[in-house]
mmCIF file of C-alpha atoms in Angstrom:
data_model
loop_
_atom_site.group_PDB
_atom_site.id
_atom_site.type_symbol
_atom_site.label_atom_id
_atom_site.label_comp_id
_atom_site.label_asym_id
_atom_site.label_seq_id
_atom_site.Cartn_x
_atom_site.Cartn_y
_atom_site.Cartn_z
ATOM 1 C CA UNK A 1 50.960 27.232 -225.007
ATOM 2 C CA UNK A 2 47.390 26.968 -223.714
ATOM 3 C CA UNK A 3 47.989 23.362 -222.584
ATOM 4 C CA UNK A 4 51.082 24.462 -220.602
ATOM 5 C CA UNK A 5 49.044 27.111 -218.775
ATOM 6 C CA UNK A 6 46.317 24.564 -217.958
ATOM 7 C CA UNK A 7 48.941 22.080 -216.774
ATOM 8 C CA UNK A 8 50.597 24.748 -214.611
ATOM 9 C CA UNK A 9 47.211 25.638 -213.094
ATOM 10 C CA UNK A 10 46.515 21.967 -212.261
ATOM 11 C CA UNK A 11 49.949 21.521 -210.680
ATOM 12 C CA UNK A 12 49.492 24.666 -208.550
ATOM 13 C CA UNK A 13 46.019 23.554 -207.450
ATOM 14 C CA UNK A 14 47.334 20.122 -206.445
ATOM 15 C CA UNK A 15 50.279 21.668 -204.602
ATOM 16 C CA UNK A 16 47.912 23.916 -202.642
ATOM 17 C CA UNK A 17 45.751 20.941 -201.708
ATOM 18 C CA UNK A 18 48.778 18.947 -200.540
ATOM 19 C CA UNK A 19 50.102 21.874 -198.470
ATOM 20 C CA UNK A 20 46.712 22.397 -196.827
ATOM 21 C CA UNK A 21 46.553 18.694 -195.920
ATOM 22 C CA UNK A 22 50.035 18.810 -194.360
ATOM 23 C CA UNK A 23 49.198 21.275 -191.591
ATOM 24 C CA UNK A 24 51.058 20.321 -188.419
ATOM 25 C CA UNK A 25 48.353 21.310 -185.947
ATOM 26 C CA UNK A 26 44.576 20.963 -186.141
ATOM 27 C CA UNK A 27 42.481 24.076 -185.693
ATOM 28 C CA UNK A 28 40.792 24.028 -182.283
ATOM 29 C CA UNK A 29 37.011 23.666 -182.323
ATOM 30 C CA UNK A 30 36.502 25.884 -179.263
ATOM 31 C CA UNK A 31 38.708 28.942 -179.050
ATOM 32 C CA UNK A 32 37.576 30.325 -175.694
ATOM 33 C CA UNK A 33 40.094 29.244 -173.032
ATOM 34 C CA UNK A 34 37.412 29.503 -170.303
ATOM 35 C CA UNK A 35 35.883 26.347 -171.797
ATOM 36 C CA UNK A 36 38.902 24.533 -170.353
ATOM 37 C CA UNK A 37 37.733 24.871 -166.745
ATOM 38 C CA UNK A 38 41.351 24.517 -165.584
ATOM 39 C CA UNK A 39 40.416 24.755 -161.914
ATOM 40 C CA UNK A 40 38.424 21.513 -162.317
ATOM 41 C CA UNK A 41 41.063 19.354 -164.043
ATOM 42 C CA UNK A 42 41.565 16.032 -162.252
ATOM 43 C CA UNK A 43 43.512 14.108 -164.919
ATOM 44 C CA UNK A 44 45.408 14.833 -168.141
ATOM 45 C CA UNK A 45 46.989 12.350 -170.563
ATOM 46 C CA UNK A 46 49.485 13.086 -173.321
ATOM 47 C CA UNK A 47 50.393 10.074 -175.479
ATOM 48 C CA UNK A 48 52.622 9.843 -178.539
ATOM 49 C CA UNK A 49 52.993 6.453 -180.213
ATOM 50 C CA UNK A 50 55.036 5.981 -183.366
ATOM 51 C CA UNK A 51 54.782 2.397 -184.619
ATOM 52 C CA UNK A 52 57.284 1.567 -187.311
ATOM 53 C CA UNK A 53 61.014 1.458 -187.679
ATOM 54 C CA UNK A 54 62.643 2.711 -184.465
ATOM 55 C CA UNK A 55 59.244 2.779 -182.732
ATOM 56 C CA UNK A 56 58.726 5.290 -179.913
ATOM 57 C CA UNK A 57 56.075 5.628 -177.227
ATOM 58 C CA UNK A 58 55.823 8.528 -174.780
ATOM 59 C CA UNK A 59 53.171 9.045 -172.124
ATOM 60 C CA UNK A 60 52.830 11.869 -169.637
ATOM 61 C CA UNK A 61 50.022 11.961 -167.112
ATOM 62 C CA UNK A 62 49.116 14.642 -164.582
ATOM 63 C CA UNK A 63 46.500 13.626 -162.030
ATOM 64 C CA UNK A 64 45.202 14.104 -158.509
ATOM 65 C CA UNK A 65 45.304 11.110 -156.160
ATOM 66 C CA UNK A 66 44.295 11.257 -152.492
ATOM 67 C CA UNK A 67 44.492 15.054 -152.633
ATOM 68 C CA UNK A 68 48.068 14.982 -153.984
ATOM 69 C CA UNK A 69 49.236 16.286 -157.342
ATOM 70 C CA UNK A 70 51.015 13.572 -159.299
ATOM 71 C CA UNK A 71 53.007 13.244 -162.530
ATOM 72 C CA UNK A 72 53.629 9.938 -164.313
ATOM 73 C CA UNK A 73 55.947 9.440 -167.279
ATOM 74 C CA UNK A 74 56.911 6.483 -169.413
ATOM 75 C CA UNK A 75 59.166 6.234 -172.456
ATOM 76 C CA UNK A 76 59.412 3.105 -174.582
ATOM 77 C CA UNK A 77 61.510 2.579 -177.660
ATOM 78 C CA UNK A 78 63.176 0.154 -179.997
ATOM 79 C CA UNK A 79 66.178 0.678 -182.246
ATOM 80 C CA UNK A 80 66.825 -0.930 -185.603
ATOM 81 C CA UNK A 81 63.542 -2.842 -185.525
ATOM 82 C CA UNK A 82 59.874 -2.491 -186.513
ATOM 83 C CA UNK A 83 56.704 -2.883 -184.507
ATOM 84 C CA UNK A 84 54.854 -1.942 -181.374
ATOM 85 C CA UNK A 85 56.614 -1.093 -178.132
ATOM 86 C CA UNK A 86 55.707 -3.338 -175.216
ATOM 87 C CA UNK A 87 56.521 -3.205 -171.515
ATOM 88 C CA UNK A 88 59.787 -4.981 -172.354
ATOM 89 C CA UNK A 89 60.792 -1.853 -174.299
ATOM 90 C CA UNK A 90 60.433 0.597 -171.366
ATOM 91 C CA UNK A 91 63.437 2.918 -171.258
ATOM 92 C CA UNK A 92 62.337 5.200 -168.404
ATOM 93 C CA UNK A 93 59.301 5.276 -166.159
ATOM 94 C CA UNK A 94 58.337 6.849 -162.884
ATOM 95 C CA UNK A 95 55.947 8.845 -160.761
ATOM 96 C CA UNK A 96 56.680 12.182 -159.117
ATOM 97 C CA UNK A 97 54.621 13.958 -156.461
ATOM 98 C CA UNK A 98 54.163 17.573 -157.502
ATOM 99 C CA UNK A 99 53.939 20.683 -155.404
ATOM 100 C CA UNK A 100 50.977 23.046 -155.754
ATOM 101 C CA UNK A 101 53.348 25.353 -157.659
ATOM 102 C CA UNK A 102 54.262 22.528 -160.086
ATOM 103 C CA UNK A 103 50.557 21.833 -160.668
ATOM 104 C CA UNK A 104 49.886 25.521 -161.340
ATOM 105 C CA UNK A 105 52.788 25.571 -163.806
ATOM 106 C CA UNK A 106 51.350 22.509 -165.567
ATOM 107 C CA UNK A 107 47.930 24.170 -165.866
ATOM 108 C CA UNK A 108 49.631 27.284 -167.242
ATOM 109 C CA UNK A 109 50.824 25.268 -170.252
ATOM 110 C CA UNK A 110 47.191 24.365 -171.004
ATOM 111 C CA UNK A 111 45.544 27.772 -170.565
ATOM 112 C CA UNK A 112 45.696 28.912 -174.219
ATOM 113 C CA UNK A 113 44.455 25.634 -175.668
ATOM 114 C CA UNK A 114 40.943 24.358 -176.218
ATOM 115 C CA UNK A 115 38.823 21.278 -175.678
ATOM 116 C CA UNK A 116 36.292 19.410 -177.773
ATOM 117 C CA UNK A 117 34.281 16.225 -177.641
ATOM 118 C CA UNK A 118 36.533 13.234 -178.386
ATOM 119 C CA UNK A 119 36.215 11.854 -181.895
ATOM 120 C CA UNK A 120 36.172 8.067 -181.999
ATOM 121 C CA UNK A 121 37.417 6.333 -185.147
ATOM 122 C CA UNK A 122 38.196 2.756 -186.112
ATOM 123 C CA UNK A 123 40.543 3.864 -188.888
ATOM 124 C CA UNK A 124 44.307 3.632 -188.551
ATOM 125 C CA UNK A 125 45.604 6.901 -187.219
ATOM 126 C CA UNK A 126 48.751 8.860 -186.922
ATOM 127 C CA UNK A 127 51.317 8.801 -184.133
ATOM 128 C CA UNK A 128 49.584 11.565 -182.195
ATOM 129 C CA UNK A 129 50.067 13.068 -179.799
ATOM 130 C CA UNK A 130 46.649 12.369 -178.326
ATOM 131 C CA UNK A 131 45.697 14.490 -175.367
ATOM 132 C CA UNK A 132 42.734 14.005 -173.053
ATOM 133 C CA UNK A 133 41.640 16.128 -170.139
ATOM 134 C CA UNK A 134 39.241 14.913 -167.445
ATOM 135 C CA UNK A 135 36.811 16.857 -165.256
ATOM 136 C CA UNK A 136 34.703 15.575 -162.353
ATOM 137 C CA UNK A 137 31.394 14.166 -163.498
ATOM 138 C CA UNK A 138 28.441 12.405 -162.014
ATOM 139 C CA UNK A 139 29.931 8.954 -161.609
ATOM 140 C CA UNK A 140 32.798 8.693 -164.105
ATOM 141 C CA UNK A 141 34.930 11.733 -164.961
ATOM 142 C CA UNK A 142 34.057 13.671 -168.117
ATOM 143 C CA UNK A 143 36.681 13.168 -170.847
ATOM 144 C CA UNK A 144 37.449 15.857 -173.430
ATOM 145 C CA UNK A 145 40.061 15.962 -176.171
ATOM 146 C CA UNK A 146 42.606 18.730 -175.596
ATOM 147 C CA UNK A 147 44.328 20.791 -178.315
ATOM 148 C CA UNK A 148 47.302 23.100 -177.757
ATOM 149 C CA UNK A 149 46.886 26.544 -179.310
ATOM 150 C CA UNK A 150 50.204 26.334 -181.191
ATOM 151 C CA UNK A 151 52.940 23.786 -181.901
ATOM 152 C CA UNK A 152 55.251 25.989 -179.796
ATOM 153 C CA UNK A 153 52.930 25.640 -176.787
ATOM 154 C CA UNK A 154 53.028 21.859 -177.188
ATOM 155 C CA UNK A 155 56.830 21.867 -177.442
ATOM 156 C CA UNK A 156 57.126 23.965 -174.260
ATOM 157 C CA UNK A 157 54.817 21.495 -172.475
ATOM 158 C CA UNK A 158 56.902 18.530 -173.667
ATOM 159 C CA UNK A 159 60.089 20.235 -172.420
ATOM 160 C CA UNK A 160 58.475 20.851 -169.016
ATOM 161 C CA UNK A 161 57.470 17.178 -168.784
ATOM 162 C CA UNK A 162 60.978 16.025 -169.724
ATOM 163 C CA UNK A 163 62.413 18.285 -167.007
ATOM 164 C CA UNK A 164 59.956 16.899 -164.416
ATOM 165 C CA UNK A 165 60.942 13.363 -165.363
ATOM 166 C CA UNK A 166 64.560 14.221 -164.611
ATOM 167 C CA UNK A 167 63.631 15.151 -161.021
ATOM 168 C CA UNK A 168 62.553 11.578 -160.207
#
């Protein structure tokens, strides 16, 4: 009986460890939204890249060019095959000039998130998404890693981007 209790304890401990490792969203390092400096954003990248069977690549970019607000999107994909997506696999791509209202809406999706210093790693990673926000700097822009506050916030952002891509 004692060995069954010990075994049950070990199984529960392992299950808890596995569940903790399977969190869908990383905890933000900085929780104060004012650290975002939204009024200074000059560029924002969102990239998802699944490499494997039925590979998928999605990039959204919001940026300012010649005083204009711009949105770029690109979707790549392969069906019934493995590997990386290349330019030959582009399904949709385009650039849309945004209104000031569109830009404000975009920034609204970011306001509850947080930023942190980018972490560089040479290890194989996951599919993302990876999100980087850029502020003016002396010389090159300052790059920070962006984190949405919740998975729901990220989903709402993705839906907004998909809708913008349909306006092209």
